């Protein structure tokens, strides 16, 4: 393989050739096996020209064993990142093959995250934020009644979901360019379409050459404030911005070959989902103290409520995920918990169950909750004058969960409590 990117820039490496190629080969070969076994893409982006050549899990395992000695002596951030990623490759491969590894061991080694239940104090605090937001908007009754009325008032009919989503596209992109990161001129979302029969809410597909497509599940109910959150998550400054930025950096010789991909079920997941979960906040659309053209204070109140509402729902679905995958409850009990304790609609509860019981996605699901708080708390803790550096850490630097927490501690000059939900 050439030492230059296809844009003619010097290829950035963290290891000696051909170790970087072998690392990427492991990733894209895991992706090929996941597609064969489960018809799912797990390497959702790969920017280099490395193609899969490892045709079995035994070959993947041998490649991992060959790579490991080469990265043991690499010091600093690069070494820590690479050792965590390669360790995750092995655990993810074991999970895909159906090895009986305890769920909490998989989550710790694949994503560097805990798998402890969210506490009653956290759940109550989240509900209090939602209740206050609803009351501030004038809704009366108990929490379930107020939330139901709010959702009814802001409901979008299924046929209009993509039209409303289109309305967010340009405004969120301009906000991203002005407040968050730069993107190449060729960046863009080619289309936004509806879909039915899937368990996810929205999906961002990166098609290469700085382009992407978005799809929204119209089986689930959508409201305008919630769609704003998901649109910024999937588009700008969320997934499309991340994919495009990484592609651009790699071509510029600024993103190393060893991190030139995105792999579902790796220690990078909490950042990749946490950034989009916080994307609307990056735009200032939920903060009346931020200047935001085209987004009124009245809308900001709605968007902040939607963020708190989605946080609360995510806590209940994540608890259900943990309880089910740790063997504490059955499917029926998990779904009932989400509906009766979490106030989640039957459609959304069943979709969440399909998501976190899926053999591939069961070890991915926790990164949404933990990523939202890790990235959101980091943004909240970062002074305004250091936001450029913060965004460079988030968008431009390959990080695992642990290295990101370390970087934020260094940025703010104090220990970073990444998963604190009670002081928000």
mmCIF file of C-alpha atoms in Angstrom:
data_model
loop_
_atom_site.group_PDB
_atom_site.id
_atom_site.type_symbol
_atom_site.label_atom_id
_atom_site.label_comp_id
_atom_site.label_asym_id
_atom_site.label_seq_id
_atom_site.Cartn_x
_atom_site.Cartn_y
_atom_site.Cartn_z
ATOM 1 C CA UNK A 1 0.000 0.000 0.000
ATOM 2 C CA UNK A 2 1.208 3.492 -0.837
ATOM 3 C CA UNK A 3 2.578 5.665 1.930
ATOM 4 C CA UNK A 4 0.345 8.459 0.631
ATOM 5 C CA UNK A 5 -3.395 8.976 0.982
ATOM 6 C CA UNK A 6 -5.427 9.134 -2.216
ATOM 7 C CA UNK A 7 -5.277 12.928 -1.870
ATOM 8 C CA UNK A 8 -1.491 12.729 -2.097
ATOM 9 C CA UNK A 9 -0.848 13.560 1.575
ATOM 10 C CA UNK A 10 1.626 11.670 3.741
ATOM 11 C CA UNK A 11 -0.139 8.749 5.408
ATOM 12 C CA UNK A 12 -0.148 9.148 9.202
ATOM 13 C CA UNK A 13 0.866 6.034 11.119
ATOM 14 C CA UNK A 14 1.025 5.168 14.805
ATOM 15 C CA UNK A 15 2.783 1.849 14.124
ATOM 16 C CA UNK A 16 5.389 0.515 11.753
ATOM 17 C CA UNK A 17 4.136 -0.892 8.453
ATOM 18 C CA UNK A 18 2.409 -3.272 7.966
ATOM 19 C CA UNK A 19 0.885 -3.306 11.490
ATOM 20 C CA UNK A 20 -1.610 -0.539 10.684
ATOM 21 C CA UNK A 21 -2.858 -2.386 7.614
ATOM 22 C CA UNK A 22 -3.278 -5.542 9.699
ATOM 23 C CA UNK A 23 -5.320 -3.657 12.339
ATOM 24 C CA UNK A 24 -7.668 -2.278 9.690
ATOM 25 C CA UNK A 25 -7.842 -5.726 8.061
ATOM 26 C CA UNK A 26 -9.005 -7.162 11.396
ATOM 27 C CA UNK A 27 -11.755 -4.527 11.592
ATOM 28 C CA UNK A 28 -13.085 -4.948 8.063
ATOM 29 C CA UNK A 29 -12.816 -8.744 8.345
ATOM 30 C CA UNK A 30 -14.873 -8.694 11.567
ATOM 31 C CA UNK A 31 -17.382 -6.644 9.589
ATOM 32 C CA UNK A 32 -17.473 -9.303 6.870
ATOM 33 C CA UNK A 33 -18.106 -12.056 9.436
ATOM 34 C CA UNK A 34 -20.892 -10.024 11.103
ATOM 35 C CA UNK A 35 -22.565 -9.588 7.736
ATOM 36 C CA UNK A 36 -22.334 -13.326 7.024
ATOM 37 C CA UNK A 37 -23.678 -14.335 10.439
ATOM 38 C CA UNK A 38 -26.155 -11.580 11.229
ATOM 39 C CA UNK A 39 -26.577 -9.507 8.033
ATOM 40 C CA UNK A 40 -25.333 -6.446 9.909
ATOM 41 C CA UNK A 41 -22.666 -3.908 9.047
ATOM 42 C CA UNK A 42 -20.419 -3.214 12.037
ATOM 43 C CA UNK A 43 -17.593 -1.295 10.363
ATOM 44 C CA UNK A 44 -19.829 1.578 9.295
ATOM 45 C CA UNK A 45 -16.922 3.577 7.865
ATOM 46 C CA UNK A 46 -13.413 2.706 6.699
ATOM 47 C CA UNK A 47 -11.421 5.441 4.992
ATOM 48 C CA UNK A 48 -8.324 3.554 3.835
ATOM 49 C CA UNK A 49 -7.984 1.196 0.883
ATOM 50 C CA UNK A 50 -7.410 -1.869 3.088
ATOM 51 C CA UNK A 51 -9.743 -4.735 2.140
ATOM 52 C CA UNK A 52 -10.752 -7.757 4.254
ATOM 53 C CA UNK A 53 -8.655 -10.877 3.739
ATOM 54 C CA UNK A 54 -9.254 -12.800 6.981
ATOM 55 C CA UNK A 55 -12.011 -15.260 6.115
ATOM 56 C CA UNK A 56 -12.611 -16.957 9.475
ATOM 57 C CA UNK A 57 -12.614 -16.027 13.145
ATOM 58 C CA UNK A 58 -9.569 -18.271 13.605
ATOM 59 C CA UNK A 59 -7.682 -16.141 11.083
ATOM 60 C CA UNK A 60 -8.888 -12.975 12.813
ATOM 61 C CA UNK A 61 -7.711 -14.361 16.151
ATOM 62 C CA UNK A 62 -4.274 -15.160 14.759
ATOM 63 C CA UNK A 63 -4.006 -11.649 13.291
ATOM 64 C CA UNK A 64 -4.884 -10.149 16.683
ATOM 65 C CA UNK A 65 -2.181 -12.273 18.307
ATOM 66 C CA UNK A 66 0.313 -11.067 15.696
ATOM 67 C CA UNK A 67 -0.566 -7.399 16.221
ATOM 68 C CA UNK A 68 -0.435 -7.395 20.022
ATOM 69 C CA UNK A 69 3.366 -7.649 20.484
ATOM 70 C CA UNK A 70 3.826 -4.700 18.102
ATOM 71 C CA UNK A 71 1.714 -2.358 20.215
ATOM 72 C CA UNK A 72 2.832 -3.325 23.723
ATOM 73 C CA UNK A 73 5.794 -0.945 23.763
ATOM 74 C CA UNK A 74 4.021 2.047 22.205
ATOM 75 C CA UNK A 75 3.858 4.732 24.883
ATOM 76 C CA UNK A 76 1.407 7.481 25.684
ATOM 77 C CA UNK A 77 -2.013 8.086 24.200
ATOM 78 C CA UNK A 78 -1.349 6.100 21.032
ATOM 79 C CA UNK A 79 -0.367 2.953 22.916
ATOM 80 C CA UNK A 80 -3.271 3.164 25.321
ATOM 81 C CA UNK A 81 -5.715 3.634 22.436
ATOM 82 C CA UNK A 82 -4.344 0.763 20.368
ATOM 83 C CA UNK A 83 -4.169 -1.755 23.223
ATOM 84 C CA UNK A 84 -7.782 -1.008 24.213
ATOM 85 C CA UNK A 85 -8.989 -1.353 20.638
ATOM 86 C CA UNK A 86 -7.185 -4.626 19.958
ATOM 87 C CA UNK A 87 -8.459 -6.068 23.244
ATOM 88 C CA UNK A 88 -11.988 -5.121 22.157
ATOM 89 C CA UNK A 89 -11.523 -6.821 18.786
ATOM 90 C CA UNK A 90 -10.930 -10.106 20.579
ATOM 91 C CA UNK A 91 -13.934 -9.749 22.896
ATOM 92 C CA UNK A 92 -16.238 -8.634 20.094
ATOM 93 C CA UNK A 93 -15.135 -11.585 17.993
ATOM 94 C CA UNK A 94 -15.891 -13.924 20.870
ATOM 95 C CA UNK A 95 -19.329 -12.380 21.314
ATOM 96 C CA UNK A 96 -20.138 -12.689 17.602
ATOM 97 C CA UNK A 97 -19.232 -16.383 17.735
ATOM 98 C CA UNK A 98 -21.592 -16.935 20.665
ATOM 99 C CA UNK A 99 -18.967 -17.561 23.350
ATOM 100 C CA UNK A 100 -20.568 -17.523 26.792
ATOM 101 C CA UNK A 101 -18.744 -14.488 28.180
ATOM 102 C CA UNK A 102 -20.546 -12.714 31.057
ATOM 103 C CA UNK A 103 -22.349 -9.617 29.798
ATOM 104 C CA UNK A 104 -20.641 -7.257 32.227
ATOM 105 C CA UNK A 105 -17.235 -8.605 31.105
ATOM 106 C CA UNK A 106 -18.133 -7.911 27.478
ATOM 107 C CA UNK A 107 -19.241 -4.336 28.220
ATOM 108 C CA UNK A 108 -16.119 -3.607 30.264
ATOM 109 C CA UNK A 109 -13.704 -4.956 27.655
ATOM 110 C CA UNK A 110 -15.489 -3.892 24.494
ATOM 111 C CA UNK A 111 -16.646 -0.405 25.501
ATOM 112 C CA UNK A 112 -14.749 0.344 28.735
ATOM 113 C CA UNK A 113 -18.086 0.989 30.439
ATOM 114 C CA UNK A 114 -19.794 -0.272 33.605
ATOM 115 C CA UNK A 115 -22.994 -2.303 33.478
ATOM 116 C CA UNK A 116 -24.522 -1.341 36.803
ATOM 117 C CA UNK A 117 -28.182 -0.416 37.107
ATOM 118 C CA UNK A 118 -29.118 3.252 37.030
ATOM 119 C CA UNK A 119 -30.225 4.150 40.542
ATOM 120 C CA UNK A 120 -33.623 5.278 41.768
ATOM 121 C CA UNK A 121 -32.079 8.646 42.690
ATOM 122 C CA UNK A 122 -30.931 9.112 39.080
ATOM 123 C CA UNK A 123 -34.315 8.083 37.718
ATOM 124 C CA UNK A 124 -36.187 10.412 40.067
ATOM 125 C CA UNK A 125 -33.927 13.346 39.227
ATOM 126 C CA UNK A 126 -34.490 12.743 35.517
ATOM 127 C CA UNK A 127 -38.268 12.643 36.007
ATOM 128 C CA UNK A 128 -38.146 15.845 38.038
ATOM 129 C CA UNK A 129 -36.417 17.682 35.184
ATOM 130 C CA UNK A 130 -39.097 16.512 32.750
ATOM 131 C CA UNK A 131 -41.895 17.405 35.162
ATOM 132 C CA UNK A 132 -40.521 20.905 35.678
ATOM 133 C CA UNK A 133 -40.131 21.464 31.941
ATOM 134 C CA UNK A 134 -43.722 20.413 31.309
ATOM 135 C CA UNK A 135 -45.030 22.597 34.125
ATOM 136 C CA UNK A 136 -43.043 25.587 32.832
ATOM 137 C CA UNK A 137 -44.817 25.158 29.499
ATOM 138 C CA UNK A 138 -48.190 25.248 31.261
ATOM 139 C CA UNK A 139 -49.135 21.569 31.333
ATOM 140 C CA UNK A 140 -51.274 20.319 34.237
ATOM 141 C CA UNK A 141 -51.811 16.964 35.942
ATOM 142 C CA UNK A 142 -49.416 14.197 36.881
ATOM 143 C CA UNK A 143 -46.256 13.484 34.923
ATOM 144 C CA UNK A 144 -47.831 10.886 32.630
ATOM 145 C CA UNK A 145 -50.773 13.174 31.846
ATOM 146 C CA UNK A 146 -48.567 16.186 31.178
ATOM 147 C CA UNK A 147 -46.144 14.223 29.001
ATOM 148 C CA UNK A 148 -49.015 12.721 27.024
ATOM 149 C CA UNK A 149 -50.540 16.118 26.378
ATOM 150 C CA UNK A 150 -47.190 17.585 25.318
ATOM 151 C CA UNK A 151 -46.508 14.742 22.910
ATOM 152 C CA UNK A 152 -50.002 15.066 21.479
ATOM 153 C CA UNK A 153 -49.575 18.820 20.972
ATOM 154 C CA UNK A 154 -46.259 18.440 19.137
ATOM 155 C CA UNK A 155 -47.001 15.227 17.213
ATOM 156 C CA UNK A 156 -45.956 14.923 13.568
ATOM 157 C CA UNK A 157 -48.007 12.672 11.295
ATOM 158 C CA UNK A 158 -45.815 9.887 9.827
ATOM 159 C CA UNK A 159 -45.971 11.172 6.243
ATOM 160 C CA UNK A 160 -44.575 14.539 7.351
ATOM 161 C CA UNK A 161 -41.594 13.277 9.383
ATOM 162 C CA UNK A 162 -39.015 13.527 6.615
ATOM 163 C CA UNK A 163 -40.342 16.925 5.512
ATOM 164 C CA UNK A 164 -39.897 18.303 9.029
ATOM 165 C CA UNK A 165 -36.461 16.675 9.214
ATOM 166 C CA UNK A 166 -35.476 18.425 5.968
ATOM 167 C CA UNK A 167 -36.270 21.752 7.618
ATOM 168 C CA UNK A 168 -33.512 21.155 10.174
ATOM 169 C CA UNK A 169 -30.811 20.176 7.691
ATOM 170 C CA UNK A 170 -29.390 23.506 6.531
ATOM 171 C CA UNK A 171 -29.886 25.379 9.812
ATOM 172 C CA UNK A 172 -28.060 22.667 11.791
ATOM 173 C CA UNK A 173 -25.250 22.498 9.229
ATOM 174 C CA UNK A 174 -24.684 26.254 9.340
ATOM 175 C CA UNK A 175 -24.679 26.146 13.140
ATOM 176 C CA UNK A 176 -22.108 23.350 13.015
ATOM 177 C CA UNK A 177 -19.794 25.324 10.720
ATOM 178 C CA UNK A 178 -20.104 28.465 12.835
ATOM 179 C CA UNK A 179 -19.923 26.956 16.321
ATOM 180 C CA UNK A 180 -18.424 23.457 16.210
ATOM 181 C CA UNK A 181 -16.137 22.251 13.387
ATOM 182 C CA UNK A 182 -15.285 22.883 9.764
ATOM 183 C CA UNK A 183 -16.346 20.492 7.002
ATOM 184 C CA UNK A 184 -15.123 20.101 3.416
ATOM 185 C CA UNK A 185 -17.092 21.889 0.707
ATOM 186 C CA UNK A 186 -18.249 18.586 -0.808
ATOM 187 C CA UNK A 187 -19.959 17.511 2.436
ATOM 188 C CA UNK A 188 -23.673 16.890 2.227
ATOM 189 C CA UNK A 189 -26.686 14.724 2.950
ATOM 190 C CA UNK A 190 -28.126 13.460 -0.348
ATOM 191 C CA UNK A 191 -31.505 12.304 0.894
ATOM 192 C CA UNK A 192 -33.720 11.790 3.940
ATOM 193 C CA UNK A 193 -36.229 8.935 3.684
ATOM 194 C CA UNK A 194 -38.762 7.107 5.876
ATOM 195 C CA UNK A 195 -38.610 3.409 6.770
ATOM 196 C CA UNK A 196 -40.765 0.905 8.666
ATOM 197 C CA UNK A 197 -40.121 -2.413 10.392
ATOM 198 C CA UNK A 198 -36.794 -1.556 12.069
ATOM 199 C CA UNK A 199 -35.947 -1.244 15.767
ATOM 200 C CA UNK A 200 -33.926 1.976 15.568
ATOM 201 C CA UNK A 201 -35.299 5.526 15.377
ATOM 202 C CA UNK A 202 -32.886 7.154 12.941
ATOM 203 C CA UNK A 203 -29.912 5.978 10.923
ATOM 204 C CA UNK A 204 -27.051 7.871 9.291
ATOM 205 C CA UNK A 205 -25.387 6.009 6.419
ATOM 206 C CA UNK A 206 -22.044 7.396 5.278
ATOM 207 C CA UNK A 207 -21.661 6.679 1.560
ATOM 208 C CA UNK A 208 -18.145 8.091 1.097
ATOM 209 C CA UNK A 209 -16.665 11.163 -0.568
ATOM 210 C CA UNK A 210 -18.090 13.319 2.261
ATOM 211 C CA UNK A 211 -21.707 12.326 1.476
ATOM 212 C CA UNK A 212 -24.365 10.592 3.527
ATOM 213 C CA UNK A 213 -28.045 9.623 3.705
ATOM 214 C CA UNK A 214 -30.506 9.663 6.623
ATOM 215 C CA UNK A 215 -33.424 7.337 7.334
ATOM 216 C CA UNK A 216 -36.132 7.750 9.995
ATOM 217 C CA UNK A 217 -38.386 5.029 11.399
ATOM 218 C CA UNK A 218 -41.971 6.237 11.008
ATOM 219 C CA UNK A 219 -43.462 3.274 12.889
ATOM 220 C CA UNK A 220 -42.626 5.130 16.107
ATOM 221 C CA UNK A 221 -44.390 8.366 17.105
ATOM 222 C CA UNK A 222 -42.457 11.566 16.367
ATOM 223 C CA UNK A 223 -42.828 15.042 17.802
ATOM 224 C CA UNK A 224 -41.100 18.134 16.474
ATOM 225 C CA UNK A 225 -38.920 18.715 19.588
ATOM 226 C CA UNK A 226 -37.831 15.070 19.672
ATOM 227 C CA UNK A 227 -37.168 15.006 15.924
ATOM 228 C CA UNK A 228 -34.910 18.052 16.360
ATOM 229 C CA UNK A 229 -32.792 16.027 18.777
ATOM 230 C CA UNK A 230 -32.609 12.994 16.491
ATOM 231 C CA UNK A 231 -32.003 15.026 13.340
ATOM 232 C CA UNK A 232 -29.017 16.797 14.896
ATOM 233 C CA UNK A 233 -27.872 13.403 16.203
ATOM 234 C CA UNK A 234 -27.935 11.753 12.779
ATOM 235 C CA UNK A 235 -26.924 14.793 10.719
ATOM 236 C CA UNK A 236 -25.148 17.931 11.960
ATOM 237 C CA UNK A 237 -23.179 18.166 14.165
ATOM 238 C CA UNK A 238 -23.788 14.452 14.780
ATOM 239 C CA UNK A 239 -22.948 11.359 12.763
ATOM 240 C CA UNK A 240 -22.694 12.895 9.304
ATOM 241 C CA UNK A 241 -20.336 15.560 10.664
ATOM 242 C CA UNK A 242 -18.197 12.946 12.450
ATOM 243 C CA UNK A 243 -17.972 10.622 9.445
ATOM 244 C CA UNK A 244 -17.171 13.432 7.050
ATOM 245 C CA UNK A 245 -14.650 15.098 9.343
ATOM 246 C CA UNK A 246 -12.762 11.831 9.902
ATOM 247 C CA UNK A 247 -12.680 11.107 6.171
ATOM 248 C CA UNK A 248 -11.287 14.583 5.511
ATOM 249 C CA UNK A 249 -8.682 14.300 8.285
ATOM 250 C CA UNK A 250 -7.505 10.909 7.015
ATOM 251 C CA UNK A 251 -7.093 12.236 3.487
ATOM 252 C CA UNK A 252 -5.151 15.183 4.894
ATOM 253 C CA UNK A 253 -2.765 12.839 6.713
ATOM 254 C CA UNK A 254 -4.083 13.954 10.108
ATOM 255 C CA UNK A 255 -5.968 10.804 11.192
ATOM 256 C CA UNK A 256 -3.815 7.690 11.644
ATOM 257 C CA UNK A 257 -4.360 4.587 9.560
ATOM 258 C CA UNK A 258 -4.823 2.612 12.790
ATOM 259 C CA UNK A 259 -7.945 4.662 13.619
ATOM 260 C CA UNK A 260 -9.277 5.201 10.086
ATOM 261 C CA UNK A 261 -12.629 3.461 10.599
ATOM 262 C CA UNK A 262 -15.639 3.292 12.878
ATOM 263 C CA UNK A 263 -16.393 -0.066 14.487
ATOM 264 C CA UNK A 264 -19.588 -0.839 16.346
ATOM 265 C CA UNK A 265 -18.601 -2.557 19.624
ATOM 266 C CA UNK A 266 -15.297 -0.913 20.459
ATOM 267 C CA UNK A 267 -14.087 1.553 23.129
ATOM 268 C CA UNK A 268 -14.806 4.479 20.762
ATOM 269 C CA UNK A 269 -18.568 3.946 20.874
ATOM 270 C CA UNK A 270 -19.432 6.197 23.824
ATOM 271 C CA UNK A 271 -17.837 9.155 22.038
ATOM 272 C CA UNK A 272 -19.414 8.354 18.687
ATOM 273 C CA UNK A 273 -22.923 8.198 20.191
ATOM 274 C CA UNK A 274 -22.322 10.685 23.004
ATOM 275 C CA UNK A 275 -21.313 13.454 20.597
ATOM 276 C CA UNK A 276 -24.521 13.154 18.549
ATOM 277 C CA UNK A 277 -26.593 12.803 21.728
ATOM 278 C CA UNK A 278 -25.206 16.203 22.775
ATOM 279 C CA UNK A 279 -25.220 17.660 19.251
ATOM 280 C CA UNK A 280 -28.204 19.956 19.696
ATOM 281 C CA UNK A 281 -26.551 21.471 22.775
ATOM 282 C CA UNK A 282 -23.408 22.173 20.734
ATOM 283 C CA UNK A 283 -25.609 24.351 18.513
ATOM 284 C CA UNK A 284 -26.968 26.199 21.555
ATOM 285 C CA UNK A 285 -30.519 25.304 20.582
ATOM 286 C CA UNK A 286 -31.486 24.351 24.144
ATOM 287 C CA UNK A 287 -29.880 27.314 25.925
ATOM 288 C CA UNK A 288 -31.645 30.691 26.114
ATOM 289 C CA UNK A 289 -28.308 32.333 26.951
ATOM 290 C CA UNK A 290 -26.810 31.396 23.567
ATOM 291 C CA UNK A 291 -27.322 33.480 20.419
ATOM 292 C CA UNK A 292 -28.917 31.244 17.796
ATOM 293 C CA UNK A 293 -30.421 32.706 14.616
ATOM 294 C CA UNK A 294 -33.685 31.022 13.559
ATOM 295 C CA UNK A 295 -34.187 29.264 16.915
ATOM 296 C CA UNK A 296 -36.366 31.208 19.346
ATOM 297 C CA UNK A 297 -36.334 30.999 23.130
ATOM 298 C CA UNK A 298 -39.761 29.378 22.938
ATOM 299 C CA UNK A 299 -38.362 26.605 20.759
ATOM 300 C CA UNK A 300 -35.364 26.257 23.068
ATOM 301 C CA UNK A 301 -37.690 25.483 25.976
ATOM 302 C CA UNK A 302 -39.248 22.725 23.871
ATOM 303 C CA UNK A 303 -35.869 21.336 22.825
ATOM 304 C CA UNK A 304 -34.525 21.321 26.376
ATOM 305 C CA UNK A 305 -37.642 19.481 27.512
ATOM 306 C CA UNK A 306 -37.167 16.964 24.695
ATOM 307 C CA UNK A 307 -33.554 16.399 25.753
ATOM 308 C CA UNK A 308 -34.596 15.751 29.351
ATOM 309 C CA UNK A 309 -37.473 13.547 28.194
ATOM 310 C CA UNK A 310 -35.187 11.435 26.002
ATOM 311 C CA UNK A 311 -32.638 11.196 28.831
ATOM 312 C CA UNK A 312 -35.326 9.858 31.137
ATOM 313 C CA UNK A 313 -36.506 7.325 28.579
ATOM 314 C CA UNK A 314 -32.944 6.223 27.896
ATOM 315 C CA UNK A 315 -32.366 5.541 31.586
ATOM 316 C CA UNK A 316 -35.313 3.156 31.719
ATOM 317 C CA UNK A 317 -34.423 1.406 28.464
ATOM 318 C CA UNK A 318 -30.790 1.053 29.555
ATOM 319 C CA UNK A 319 -31.862 -0.435 32.875
ATOM 320 C CA UNK A 320 -34.098 -2.859 30.974
ATOM 321 C CA UNK A 321 -31.110 -3.696 28.754
ATOM 322 C CA UNK A 322 -28.932 -4.472 31.756
ATOM 323 C CA UNK A 323 -31.600 -6.435 33.619
ATOM 324 C CA UNK A 324 -32.376 -8.583 30.575
ATOM 325 C CA UNK A 325 -28.802 -9.226 29.460
ATOM 326 C CA UNK A 326 -27.628 -9.916 33.008
ATOM 327 C CA UNK A 327 -30.373 -12.527 33.255
ATOM 328 C CA UNK A 328 -32.482 -10.775 35.879
ATOM 329 C CA UNK A 329 -35.737 -10.465 33.877
ATOM 330 C CA UNK A 330 -37.568 -12.035 30.947
ATOM 331 C CA UNK A 331 -38.548 -10.259 27.727
ATOM 332 C CA UNK A 332 -42.056 -9.638 29.045
ATOM 333 C CA UNK A 333 -40.733 -8.227 32.319
ATOM 334 C CA UNK A 334 -38.271 -5.963 30.514
ATOM 335 C CA UNK A 335 -40.960 -4.573 28.204
ATOM 336 C CA UNK A 336 -43.409 -4.105 31.076
ATOM 337 C CA UNK A 337 -40.734 -2.276 33.073
ATOM 338 C CA UNK A 338 -40.178 0.192 30.233
ATOM 339 C CA UNK A 339 -43.903 0.767 29.713
ATOM 340 C CA UNK A 340 -45.115 0.850 33.317
ATOM 341 C CA UNK A 341 -42.104 2.381 35.066
ATOM 342 C CA UNK A 342 -40.698 4.450 32.236
ATOM 343 C CA UNK A 343 -43.916 5.658 30.637
ATOM 344 C CA UNK A 344 -42.581 4.493 27.268
ATOM 345 C CA UNK A 345 -45.035 3.689 24.482
ATOM 346 C CA UNK A 346 -45.578 0.045 23.612
ATOM 347 C CA UNK A 347 -44.062 0.530 20.144
ATOM 348 C CA UNK A 348 -40.935 2.214 21.510
ATOM 349 C CA UNK A 349 -40.537 -0.311 24.349
ATOM 350 C CA UNK A 350 -40.698 -3.250 21.959
ATOM 351 C CA UNK A 351 -38.294 -1.539 19.559
ATOM 352 C CA UNK A 352 -35.856 -0.944 22.423
ATOM 353 C CA UNK A 353 -36.093 -4.614 23.383
ATOM 354 C CA UNK A 354 -35.399 -5.706 19.801
ATOM 355 C CA UNK A 355 -32.376 -3.403 19.853
ATOM 356 C CA UNK A 356 -30.741 -4.511 23.105
ATOM 357 C CA UNK A 357 -31.550 -8.216 22.710
ATOM 358 C CA UNK A 358 -30.008 -8.356 19.233
ATOM 359 C CA UNK A 359 -26.847 -10.527 19.216
ATOM 360 C CA UNK A 360 -24.758 -7.698 17.722
ATOM 361 C CA UNK A 361 -26.392 -4.648 19.255
ATOM 362 C CA UNK A 362 -26.776 -5.976 22.817
ATOM 363 C CA UNK A 363 -23.191 -4.928 23.568
ATOM 364 C CA UNK A 364 -23.598 -1.608 21.747
ATOM 365 C CA UNK A 365 -26.750 -0.295 23.419
ATOM 366 C CA UNK A 366 -25.197 0.954 26.717
ATOM 367 C CA UNK A 367 -22.961 3.445 24.894
ATOM 368 C CA UNK A 368 -25.928 5.742 24.187
ATOM 369 C CA UNK A 369 -26.628 6.365 27.862
ATOM 370 C CA UNK A 370 -23.022 6.516 29.022
ATOM 371 C CA UNK A 371 -21.891 8.466 25.972
ATOM 372 C CA UNK A 372 -24.582 11.090 26.395
ATOM 373 C CA UNK A 373 -23.471 11.831 29.940
ATOM 374 C CA UNK A 374 -19.755 11.537 29.327
ATOM 375 C CA UNK A 375 -19.749 13.915 26.358
ATOM 376 C CA UNK A 376 -22.493 16.138 27.758
ATOM 377 C CA UNK A 377 -20.820 16.534 31.132
ATOM 378 C CA UNK A 378 -17.504 17.233 29.422
ATOM 379 C CA UNK A 379 -19.104 19.993 27.342
ATOM 380 C CA UNK A 380 -20.775 21.473 30.411
ATOM 381 C CA UNK A 381 -17.516 21.414 32.374
ATOM 382 C CA UNK A 382 -15.469 23.045 29.604
ATOM 383 C CA UNK A 383 -15.212 26.861 29.811
ATOM 384 C CA UNK A 384 -16.364 28.711 26.693
ATOM 385 C CA UNK A 385 -12.854 29.888 25.935
ATOM 386 C CA UNK A 386 -11.720 26.249 25.705
ATOM 387 C CA UNK A 387 -14.504 24.942 23.475
ATOM 388 C CA UNK A 388 -12.323 24.873 20.367
ATOM 389 C CA UNK A 389 -9.906 22.591 22.177
ATOM 390 C CA UNK A 390 -12.816 20.515 23.467
ATOM 391 C CA UNK A 391 -14.167 19.997 19.942
ATOM 392 C CA UNK A 392 -10.688 19.055 18.747
ATOM 393 C CA UNK A 393 -10.542 16.367 21.440
ATOM 394 C CA UNK A 394 -13.991 15.084 20.486
ATOM 395 C CA UNK A 395 -13.917 15.251 16.679
ATOM 396 C CA UNK A 396 -10.262 15.223 15.669
ATOM 397 C CA UNK A 397 -8.498 12.891 18.103
ATOM 398 C CA UNK A 398 -9.010 9.103 18.232
ATOM 399 C CA UNK A 399 -10.151 8.334 21.779
ATOM 400 C CA UNK A 400 -11.435 5.441 23.823
ATOM 401 C CA UNK A 401 -13.725 5.979 26.796
ATOM 402 C CA UNK A 402 -10.758 6.009 29.182
ATOM 403 C CA UNK A 403 -8.495 8.266 27.119
ATOM 404 C CA UNK A 404 -11.332 10.757 26.601
ATOM 405 C CA UNK A 405 -11.989 10.971 30.336
ATOM 406 C CA UNK A 406 -8.267 11.536 30.898
ATOM 407 C CA UNK A 407 -8.155 14.246 28.194
ATOM 408 C CA UNK A 408 -11.106 16.127 29.699
ATOM 409 C CA UNK A 409 -9.527 15.986 33.151
ATOM 410 C CA UNK A 410 -6.391 17.542 31.671
ATOM 411 C CA UNK A 411 -8.401 20.153 29.736
ATOM 412 C CA UNK A 412 -10.384 21.315 32.765
ATOM 413 C CA UNK A 413 -7.584 20.817 35.298
ATOM 414 C CA UNK A 414 -9.690 18.693 37.647
ATOM 415 C CA UNK A 415 -10.966 15.119 37.980
ATOM 416 C CA UNK A 416 -13.785 14.471 35.521
ATOM 417 C CA UNK A 417 -16.869 12.641 36.800
ATOM 418 C CA UNK A 418 -17.973 11.433 33.375
ATOM 419 C CA UNK A 419 -21.212 9.642 34.225
ATOM 420 C CA UNK A 420 -22.730 12.036 36.777
ATOM 421 C CA UNK A 421 -26.427 12.543 36.009
ATOM 422 C CA UNK A 422 -27.462 14.246 39.260
ATOM 423 C CA UNK A 423 -25.788 17.646 38.772
ATOM 424 C CA UNK A 424 -27.179 18.419 35.368
#
